Coordinates of C-alpha atoms and ligand atoms in Angstrom, one line a residue:
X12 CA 91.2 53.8 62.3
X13 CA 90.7 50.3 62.2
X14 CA 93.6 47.8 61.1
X15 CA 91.9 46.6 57.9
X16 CA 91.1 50.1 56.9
X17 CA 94.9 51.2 57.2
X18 CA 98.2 51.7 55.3
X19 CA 100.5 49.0 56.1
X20 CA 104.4 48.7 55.8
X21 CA 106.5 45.4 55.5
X22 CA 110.2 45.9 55.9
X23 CA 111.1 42.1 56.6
X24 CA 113.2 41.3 53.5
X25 CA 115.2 44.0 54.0
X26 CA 116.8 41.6 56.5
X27 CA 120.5 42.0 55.9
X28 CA 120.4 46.0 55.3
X29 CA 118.2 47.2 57.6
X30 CA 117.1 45.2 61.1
X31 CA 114.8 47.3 63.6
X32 CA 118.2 48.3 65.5
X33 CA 119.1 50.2 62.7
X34 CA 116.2 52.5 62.8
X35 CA 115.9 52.8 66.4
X36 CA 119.6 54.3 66.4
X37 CA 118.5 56.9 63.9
X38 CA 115.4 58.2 66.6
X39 CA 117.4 60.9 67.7
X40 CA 118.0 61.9 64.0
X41 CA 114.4 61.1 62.9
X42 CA 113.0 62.9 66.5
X43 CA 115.3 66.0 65.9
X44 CA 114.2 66.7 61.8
X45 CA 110.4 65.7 63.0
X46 CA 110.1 68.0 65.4
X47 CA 111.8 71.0 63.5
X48 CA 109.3 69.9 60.7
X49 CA 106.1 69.7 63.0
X50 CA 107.4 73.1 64.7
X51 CA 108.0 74.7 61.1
X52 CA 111.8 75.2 61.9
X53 CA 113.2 73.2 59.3
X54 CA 114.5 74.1 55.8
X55 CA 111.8 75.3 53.4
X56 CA 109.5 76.0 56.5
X57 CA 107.6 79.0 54.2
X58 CA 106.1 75.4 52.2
X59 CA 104.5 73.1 54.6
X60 CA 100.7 74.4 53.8
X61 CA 100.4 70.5 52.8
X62 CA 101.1 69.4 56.5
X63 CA 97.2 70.8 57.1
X64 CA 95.9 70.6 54.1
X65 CA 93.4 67.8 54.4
X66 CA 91.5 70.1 56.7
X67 CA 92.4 73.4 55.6
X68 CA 90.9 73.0 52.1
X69 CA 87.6 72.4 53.7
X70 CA 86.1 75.7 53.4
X71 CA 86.8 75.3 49.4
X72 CA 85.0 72.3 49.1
X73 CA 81.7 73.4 48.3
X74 CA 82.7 75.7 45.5
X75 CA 85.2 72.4 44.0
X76 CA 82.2 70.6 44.2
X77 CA 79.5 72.8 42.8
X78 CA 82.1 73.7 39.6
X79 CA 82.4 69.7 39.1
X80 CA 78.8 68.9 38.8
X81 CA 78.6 71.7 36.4
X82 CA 81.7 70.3 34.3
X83 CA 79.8 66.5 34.8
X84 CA 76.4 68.3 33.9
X85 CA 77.4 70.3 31.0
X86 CA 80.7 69.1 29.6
X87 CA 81.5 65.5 27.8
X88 CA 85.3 66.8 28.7
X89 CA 87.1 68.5 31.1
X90 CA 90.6 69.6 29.4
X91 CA 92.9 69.9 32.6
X92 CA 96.1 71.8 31.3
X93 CA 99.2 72.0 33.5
X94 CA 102.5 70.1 34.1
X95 CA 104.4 68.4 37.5
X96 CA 102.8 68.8 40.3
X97 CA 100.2 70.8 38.8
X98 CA 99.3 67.8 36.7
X99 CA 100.5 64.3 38.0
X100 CA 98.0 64.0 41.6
X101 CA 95.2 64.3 39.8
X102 CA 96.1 61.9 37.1
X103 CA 97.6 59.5 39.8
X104 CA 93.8 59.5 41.3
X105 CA 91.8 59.5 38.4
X106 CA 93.4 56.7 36.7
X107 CA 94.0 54.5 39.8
X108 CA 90.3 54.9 40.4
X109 CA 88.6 54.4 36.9
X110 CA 87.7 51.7 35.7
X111 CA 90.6 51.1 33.0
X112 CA 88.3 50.9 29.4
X113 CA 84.8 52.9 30.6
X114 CA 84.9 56.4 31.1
X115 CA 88.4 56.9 31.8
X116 CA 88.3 59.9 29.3
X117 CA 86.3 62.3 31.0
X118 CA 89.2 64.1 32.0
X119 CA 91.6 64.9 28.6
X120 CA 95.1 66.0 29.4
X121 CA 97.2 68.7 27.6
X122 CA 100.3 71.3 28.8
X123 CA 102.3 68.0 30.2
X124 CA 105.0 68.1 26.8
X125 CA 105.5 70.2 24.0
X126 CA 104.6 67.3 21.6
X127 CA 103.3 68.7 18.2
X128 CA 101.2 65.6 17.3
X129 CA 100.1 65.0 20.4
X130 CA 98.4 68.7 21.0
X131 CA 97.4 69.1 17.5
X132 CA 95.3 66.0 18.0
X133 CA 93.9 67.2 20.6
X134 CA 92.7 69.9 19.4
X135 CA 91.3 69.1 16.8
X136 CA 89.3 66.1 19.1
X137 CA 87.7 69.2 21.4
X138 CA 86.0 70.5 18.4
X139 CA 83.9 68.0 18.0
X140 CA 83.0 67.6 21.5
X141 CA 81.9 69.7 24.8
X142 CA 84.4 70.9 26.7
X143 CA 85.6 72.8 29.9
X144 CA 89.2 73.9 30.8
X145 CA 90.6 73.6 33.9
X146 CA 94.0 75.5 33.4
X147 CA 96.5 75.1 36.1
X148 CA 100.0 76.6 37.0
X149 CA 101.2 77.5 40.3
X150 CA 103.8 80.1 38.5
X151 CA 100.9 80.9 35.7
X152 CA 104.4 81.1 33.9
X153 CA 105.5 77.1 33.3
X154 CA 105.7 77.4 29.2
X155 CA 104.2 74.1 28.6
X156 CA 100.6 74.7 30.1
X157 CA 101.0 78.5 29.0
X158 CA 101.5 77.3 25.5
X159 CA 99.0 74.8 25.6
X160 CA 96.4 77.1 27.3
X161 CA 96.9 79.7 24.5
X162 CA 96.5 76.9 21.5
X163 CA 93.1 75.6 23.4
X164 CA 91.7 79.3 23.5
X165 CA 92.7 80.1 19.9
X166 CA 91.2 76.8 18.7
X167 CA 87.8 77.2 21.1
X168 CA 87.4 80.7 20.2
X169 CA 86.6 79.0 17.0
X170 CA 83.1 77.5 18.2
X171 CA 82.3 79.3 21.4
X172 CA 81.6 83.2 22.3
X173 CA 84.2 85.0 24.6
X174 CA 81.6 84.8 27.1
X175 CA 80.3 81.2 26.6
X176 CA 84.4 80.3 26.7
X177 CA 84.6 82.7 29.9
X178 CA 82.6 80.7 31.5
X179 CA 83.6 77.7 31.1
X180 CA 87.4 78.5 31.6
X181 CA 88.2 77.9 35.3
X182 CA 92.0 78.6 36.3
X183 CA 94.2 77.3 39.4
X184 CA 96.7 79.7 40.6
X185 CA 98.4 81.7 42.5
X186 CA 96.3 84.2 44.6
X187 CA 98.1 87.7 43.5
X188 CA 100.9 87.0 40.9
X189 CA 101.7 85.6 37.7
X190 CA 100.2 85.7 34.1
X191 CA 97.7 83.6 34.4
X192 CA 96.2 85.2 37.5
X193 CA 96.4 88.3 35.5
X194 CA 94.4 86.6 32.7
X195 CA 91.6 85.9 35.2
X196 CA 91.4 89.3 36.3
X197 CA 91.1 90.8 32.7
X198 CA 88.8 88.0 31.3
X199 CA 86.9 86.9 34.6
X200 CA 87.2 83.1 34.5
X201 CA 86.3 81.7 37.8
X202 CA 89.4 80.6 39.7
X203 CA 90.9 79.0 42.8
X204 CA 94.2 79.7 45.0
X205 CA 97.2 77.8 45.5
X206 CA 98.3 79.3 48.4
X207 CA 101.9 80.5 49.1
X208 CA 103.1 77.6 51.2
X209 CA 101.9 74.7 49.2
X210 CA 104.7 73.3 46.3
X211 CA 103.3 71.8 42.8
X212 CA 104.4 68.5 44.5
X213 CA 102.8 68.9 47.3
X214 CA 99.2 70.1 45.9
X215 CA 97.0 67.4 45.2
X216 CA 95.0 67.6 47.9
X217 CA 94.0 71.2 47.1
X218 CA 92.2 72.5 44.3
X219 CA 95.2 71.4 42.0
X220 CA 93.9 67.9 42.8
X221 CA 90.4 68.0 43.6
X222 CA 88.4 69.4 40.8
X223 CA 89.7 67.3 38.2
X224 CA 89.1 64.5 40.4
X225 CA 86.1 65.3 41.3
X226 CA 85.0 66.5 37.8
X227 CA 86.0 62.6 36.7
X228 CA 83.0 61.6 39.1
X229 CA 85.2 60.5 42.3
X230 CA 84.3 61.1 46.3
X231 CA 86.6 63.7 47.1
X232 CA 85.1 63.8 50.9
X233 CA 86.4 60.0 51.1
X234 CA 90.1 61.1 49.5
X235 CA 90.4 63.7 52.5
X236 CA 89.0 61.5 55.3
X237 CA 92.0 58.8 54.0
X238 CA 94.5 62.0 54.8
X239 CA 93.3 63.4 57.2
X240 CA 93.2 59.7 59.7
X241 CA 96.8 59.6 58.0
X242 CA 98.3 62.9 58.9
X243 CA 96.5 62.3 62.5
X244 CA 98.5 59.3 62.6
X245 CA 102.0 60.8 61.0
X246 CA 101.8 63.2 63.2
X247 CA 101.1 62.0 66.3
X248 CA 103.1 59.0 66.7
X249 CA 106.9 59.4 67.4
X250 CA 108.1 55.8 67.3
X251 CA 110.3 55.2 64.4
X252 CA 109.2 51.8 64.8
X253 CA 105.4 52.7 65.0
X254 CA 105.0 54.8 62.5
X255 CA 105.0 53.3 59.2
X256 CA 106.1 56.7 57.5
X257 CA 109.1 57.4 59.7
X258 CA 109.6 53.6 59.5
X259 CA 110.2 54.2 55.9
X260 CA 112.3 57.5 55.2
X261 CA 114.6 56.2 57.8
X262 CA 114.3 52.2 55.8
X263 CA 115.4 54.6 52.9
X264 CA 118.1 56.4 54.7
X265 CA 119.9 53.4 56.4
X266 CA 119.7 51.6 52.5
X267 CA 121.5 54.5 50.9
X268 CA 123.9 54.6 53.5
X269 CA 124.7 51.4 52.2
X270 CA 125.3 52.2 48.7
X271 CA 121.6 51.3 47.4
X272 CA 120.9 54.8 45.6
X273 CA 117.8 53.6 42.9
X274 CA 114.5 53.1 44.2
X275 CA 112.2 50.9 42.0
X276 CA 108.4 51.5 43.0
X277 CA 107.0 48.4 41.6
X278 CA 103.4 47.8 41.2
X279 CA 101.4 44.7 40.3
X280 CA 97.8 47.0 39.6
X281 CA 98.5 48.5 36.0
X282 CA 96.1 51.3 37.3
X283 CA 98.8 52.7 39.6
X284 CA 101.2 53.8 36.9
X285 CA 100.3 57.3 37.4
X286 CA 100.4 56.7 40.9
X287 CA 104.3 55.9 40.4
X288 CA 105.1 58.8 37.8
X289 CA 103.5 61.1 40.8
X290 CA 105.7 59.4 43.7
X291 CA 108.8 59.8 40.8
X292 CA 108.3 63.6 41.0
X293 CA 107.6 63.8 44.9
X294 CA 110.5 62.1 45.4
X295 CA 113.1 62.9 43.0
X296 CA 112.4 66.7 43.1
X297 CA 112.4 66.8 46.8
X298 CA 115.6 64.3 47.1
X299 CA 117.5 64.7 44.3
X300 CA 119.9 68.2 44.9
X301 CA 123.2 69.0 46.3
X302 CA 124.7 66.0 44.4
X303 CA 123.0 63.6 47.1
X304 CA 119.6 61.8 46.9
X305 CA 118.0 58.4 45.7
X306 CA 117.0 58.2 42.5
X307 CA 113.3 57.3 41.9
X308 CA 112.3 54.7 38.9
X309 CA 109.7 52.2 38.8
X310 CA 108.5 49.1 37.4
X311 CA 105.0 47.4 36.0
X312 CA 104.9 44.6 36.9
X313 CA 104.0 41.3 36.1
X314 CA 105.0 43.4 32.3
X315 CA 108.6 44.3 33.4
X316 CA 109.9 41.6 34.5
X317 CA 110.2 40.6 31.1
X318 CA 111.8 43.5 30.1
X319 CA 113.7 44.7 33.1
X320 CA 113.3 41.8 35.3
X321 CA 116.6 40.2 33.9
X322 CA 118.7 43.4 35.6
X323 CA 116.4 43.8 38.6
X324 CA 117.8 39.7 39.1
X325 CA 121.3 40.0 38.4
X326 CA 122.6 43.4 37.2
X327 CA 124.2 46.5 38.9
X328 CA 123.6 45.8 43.0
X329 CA 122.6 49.2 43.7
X330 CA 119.1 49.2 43.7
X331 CA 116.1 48.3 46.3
X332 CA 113.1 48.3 45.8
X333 CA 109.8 49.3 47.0
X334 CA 106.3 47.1 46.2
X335 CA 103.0 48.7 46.2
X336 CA 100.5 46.5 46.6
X337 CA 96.5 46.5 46.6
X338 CA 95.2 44.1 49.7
X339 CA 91.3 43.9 47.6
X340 CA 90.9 44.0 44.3
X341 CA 87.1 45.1 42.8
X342 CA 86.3 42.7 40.8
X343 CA 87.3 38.8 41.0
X344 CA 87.5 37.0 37.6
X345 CA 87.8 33.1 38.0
X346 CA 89.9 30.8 35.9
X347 CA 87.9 27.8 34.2
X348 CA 88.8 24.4 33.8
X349 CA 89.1 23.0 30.7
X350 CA 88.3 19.4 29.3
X351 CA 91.7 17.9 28.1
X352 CA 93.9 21.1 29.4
X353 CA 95.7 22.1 26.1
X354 CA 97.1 25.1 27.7
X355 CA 98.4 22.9 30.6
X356 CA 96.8 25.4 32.9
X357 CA 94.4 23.3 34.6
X358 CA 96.3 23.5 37.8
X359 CA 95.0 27.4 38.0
X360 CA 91.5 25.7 38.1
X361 CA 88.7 27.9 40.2
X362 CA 91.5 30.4 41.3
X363 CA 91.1 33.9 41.0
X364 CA 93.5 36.3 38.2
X365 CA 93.7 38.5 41.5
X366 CA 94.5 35.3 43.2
X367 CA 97.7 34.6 40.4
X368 CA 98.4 38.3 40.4
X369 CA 98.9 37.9 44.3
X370 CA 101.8 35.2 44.0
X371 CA 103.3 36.3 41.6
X372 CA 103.9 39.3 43.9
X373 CA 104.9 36.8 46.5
X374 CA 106.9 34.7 44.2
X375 CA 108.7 37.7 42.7
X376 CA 109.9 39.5 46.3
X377 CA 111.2 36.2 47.4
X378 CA 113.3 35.9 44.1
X379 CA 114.3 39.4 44.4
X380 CA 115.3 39.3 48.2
X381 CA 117.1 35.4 47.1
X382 CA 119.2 37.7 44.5
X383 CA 120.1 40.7 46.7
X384 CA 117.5 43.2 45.7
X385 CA 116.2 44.4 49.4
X386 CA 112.4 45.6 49.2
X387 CA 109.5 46.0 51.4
X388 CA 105.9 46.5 50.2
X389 CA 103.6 49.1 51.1
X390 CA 99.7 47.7 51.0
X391 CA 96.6 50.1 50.6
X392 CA 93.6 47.8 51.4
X393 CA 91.7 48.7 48.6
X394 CA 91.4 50.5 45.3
X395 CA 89.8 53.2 46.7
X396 CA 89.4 57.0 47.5
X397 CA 89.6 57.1 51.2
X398 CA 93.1 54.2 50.9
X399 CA 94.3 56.8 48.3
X400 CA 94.2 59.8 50.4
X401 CA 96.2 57.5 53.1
X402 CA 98.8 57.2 50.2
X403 CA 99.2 60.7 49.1
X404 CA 99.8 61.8 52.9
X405 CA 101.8 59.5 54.0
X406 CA 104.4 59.8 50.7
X407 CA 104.3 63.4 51.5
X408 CA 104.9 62.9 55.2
X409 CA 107.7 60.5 54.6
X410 CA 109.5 62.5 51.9
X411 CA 109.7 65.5 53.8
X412 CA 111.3 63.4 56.6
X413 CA 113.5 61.4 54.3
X414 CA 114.6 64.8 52.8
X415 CA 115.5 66.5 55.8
X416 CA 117.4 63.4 57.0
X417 CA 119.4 64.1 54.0
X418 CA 120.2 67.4 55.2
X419 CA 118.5 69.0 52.1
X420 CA 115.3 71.1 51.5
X421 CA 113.1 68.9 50.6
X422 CA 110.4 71.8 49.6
X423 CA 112.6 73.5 46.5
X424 CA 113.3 72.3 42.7
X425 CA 116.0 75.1 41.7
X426 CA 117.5 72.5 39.2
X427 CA 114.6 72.7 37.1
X428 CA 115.6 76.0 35.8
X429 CA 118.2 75.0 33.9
X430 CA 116.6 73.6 30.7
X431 CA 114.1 76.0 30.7
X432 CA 116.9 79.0 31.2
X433 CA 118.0 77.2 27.8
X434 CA 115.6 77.0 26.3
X435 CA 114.0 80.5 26.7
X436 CA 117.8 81.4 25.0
X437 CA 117.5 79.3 22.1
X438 CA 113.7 80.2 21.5
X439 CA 114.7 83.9 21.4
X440 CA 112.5 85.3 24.6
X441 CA 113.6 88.5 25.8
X442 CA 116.1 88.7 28.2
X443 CA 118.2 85.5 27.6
X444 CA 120.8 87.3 25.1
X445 CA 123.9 86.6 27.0
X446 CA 122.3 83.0 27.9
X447 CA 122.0 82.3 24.0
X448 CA 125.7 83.2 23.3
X449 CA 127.2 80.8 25.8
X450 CA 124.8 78.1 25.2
X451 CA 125.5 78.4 21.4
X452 CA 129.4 78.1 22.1
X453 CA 128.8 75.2 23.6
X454 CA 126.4 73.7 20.8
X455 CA 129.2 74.8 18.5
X456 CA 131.8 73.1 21.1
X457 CA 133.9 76.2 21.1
Ligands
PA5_9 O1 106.6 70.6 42.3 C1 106.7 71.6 41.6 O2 106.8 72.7 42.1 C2 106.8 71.6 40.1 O3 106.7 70.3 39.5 C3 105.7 72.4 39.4 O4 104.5 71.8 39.9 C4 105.7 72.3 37.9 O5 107.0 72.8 37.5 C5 104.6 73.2 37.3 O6 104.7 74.5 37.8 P1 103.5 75.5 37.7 O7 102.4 75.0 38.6 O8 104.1 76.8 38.2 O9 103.1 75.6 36.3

């Protein structure tokens, strides 16, 4: 891999928290938890399918690809239904690589929130247009997509035969179990596998991921060359100084050592909001248990810093912060002069908006680093599929590192239960009786 071509990590205003002797006295640390990860010793072992992926969901390329030419054939709109990991990779991809006002609706989105307005919209939108559904859910159990899967199928039923909506239901789940795998065996949709050993969070560079993005038009042979040179590269190198990945889950670890315990992935490229919300969700649900963890937020930017920028200056000192930037942008658009300068902007004159967007980045890490916020910037060189799939793998990569460092599984979510327990009880569902009483003590205050 060539340097232009690669990932790149700056950690030089951390200066202050972390210096490169701090992370080479954590290479035991980081050498003992890679290993155990690497060997499949470590906690949540049963889940590292991910750690392979880019070249073990080969042999279901051709079938991904063949269903998303139909869907780009046949279909103005692919409906992708699911929620979390079975919903934010390919979002993260889709919108980082569309171009932001043409054709960035071939793929619609439903099952991510219960929100009334939002779905009934929706449904009333499909109607009128050509659609396919690509429901997915690990669990096949998740209520949101399983609600919003049986809303879509009621409302379709209206304008398409069972066999015309047959075929053009295709479901992502799990091989054996679950209700939605038994809905494929009654009704014969075609269907893919998330295996076993591969988390929601950890899933968009299987199926989860790749039809939708392919079905939205995008080279998903580039996005798995970009992960597969990166897992080659997290893999192989040991140096916590070498490797950017390690270099970063232990930057992480030595910063919350030090109290800093709020992450703020900030982001000059509007198109990578979805690309934070996915990183939120890696993170947080990998981090965030035992009462330990950083806790993942992010930033727009040049937009927030005139909304948070003010407390990301001067406010609470316990975040840091973490850039991602874009080193080529696609397009160049170049500021005018004008005759008599009005807007007093004359002194942008034949510069480029990427240009301005560029120091403002540089402008803005300086203040931050001048007003105690640490960051370092992660670069991609370009928006583009094969720099994406360098992204996905390496945020993986580090997580599951930074994780373990913690000393928790970085592979389970168990707090997520405990809203939907609730809810189940206050919605009635079978089997929550004694649930329902205690929770509506506690609504009651008693
Ligand atoms: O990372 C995870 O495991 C979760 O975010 C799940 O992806 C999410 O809860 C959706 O679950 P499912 O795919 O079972 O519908």
């Amino acid at each position: 891999m060539s340097k232009q071509t690669k990932l790149s990590l700056d950690i030089s205003l951390l200066k202050e928290y972390v210096v490169d002797s701090d992370l080479t006295a954590m290479q035991p640390h980081i050498d003992s938890v890679r290993s155990a990860l690497l060997n499949r010793t470590c906690a949540g072992a049963d889940f590292l399918g991910w750690l392979d992926l880019p070249w073990s969901v080969e042999s279901e390329l051709p079938n991904i690809k063949k269903i998303a030419a139909e869907i780009r054939d046949n279909a103005d709109h692919l409906v992708s239904i699911g929620i979390g990991g079975s919903y934010l990779g390919a979002r993260a991809a889709i919108d980082f690589l569309a171009d932001p006002f043409l054709c960035n609706d071939r793929v619609l989105y439903l099952g991510h929130h219960i929100g009334s307005d939002y779905t009934a919209s929706l449904l009333d939108f499909v109607m009128q247009k050509n659609v396919y559904v690509n429901v997915i859910s690990k669990s096949g159990t998740a209520t949101e997509p399983a609600l919003a899967f049986r809303l879509l199928l009621q409302e379709l039923s209206r304008k398409y035969s069972r066999d015309e909506l047959r075929r053009r239901v295709i479901a992502t789940t799990d091989d054996d179990e679950g209700v939605l795998r038994n809905m494929v065996k009654t009704e014969g949709y075609r269907s893919f596998v998330i295996a076993d050993d591969i988390g929601g969070r950890f899933s968009v560079l299987s199926p989860v991921g790749l039809l939708p993005i392919a079905a939205a038009g995008y080279d998903i042979d580039a996005l798995l060359a970009g992960a597969r040179d990166m897992a080659h590269w997290c893999k192989s190198e040991s140096d916590v100084l070498a490797n950017d990945a390690l270099k970063y889950a232990a930057a992480r670890h030595t910063l919350y050592n030090k109290g800093k315990d709020v992450e703020i992935f900030s982001s000059f490229e509007p198109s990578a909001h979805y690309i934070a919300e996915w990183w939120k969700q890696l993170f947080g649900e990998s981090e965030g248990k035992e009462e330990k963890g950083i806790f993942p937020t992010s930033a727009s930017l040049t937009t927030d810093l005139h909304s948070l920028g003010q407390f990301m200056q001067e406010g609470t000192r316990t975040l840091f912060e973490t850039f991602f930037t874009v080193g080529k942008t696609k397009t160049e658009v170049v500021i005018p002069a004008v005759d008599g300068d009005a807007d007093d902007l004359n002194f942008l004159r034949d510069k480029t908006v990427e240009h301005v967007n560029r120091q403002a980045y540089i402008a803005t890490k300086f203040a931050h680093y001048e007003g105690d916020l640490p960051n370092m910037t992660i670069e991609i060189p370009s928006r583009d599929e094969y720099s994406l799939g360098q992204l996905f793998y390496f945020f993986e990569f580090a997580v599951a590192i930074s994780g373990l460092l913690l000393d928790v599984n970085p592979f389970n979510q168990p707090g997520v239960e405990a809203y939907k327990q609730n809810m189940f009880a206050i919605l009635d569902k079978p089997g929550y009786e004694d649930k329902k009483e205690t929770l509506l003590k506690l609504i009651k205050g008693e």
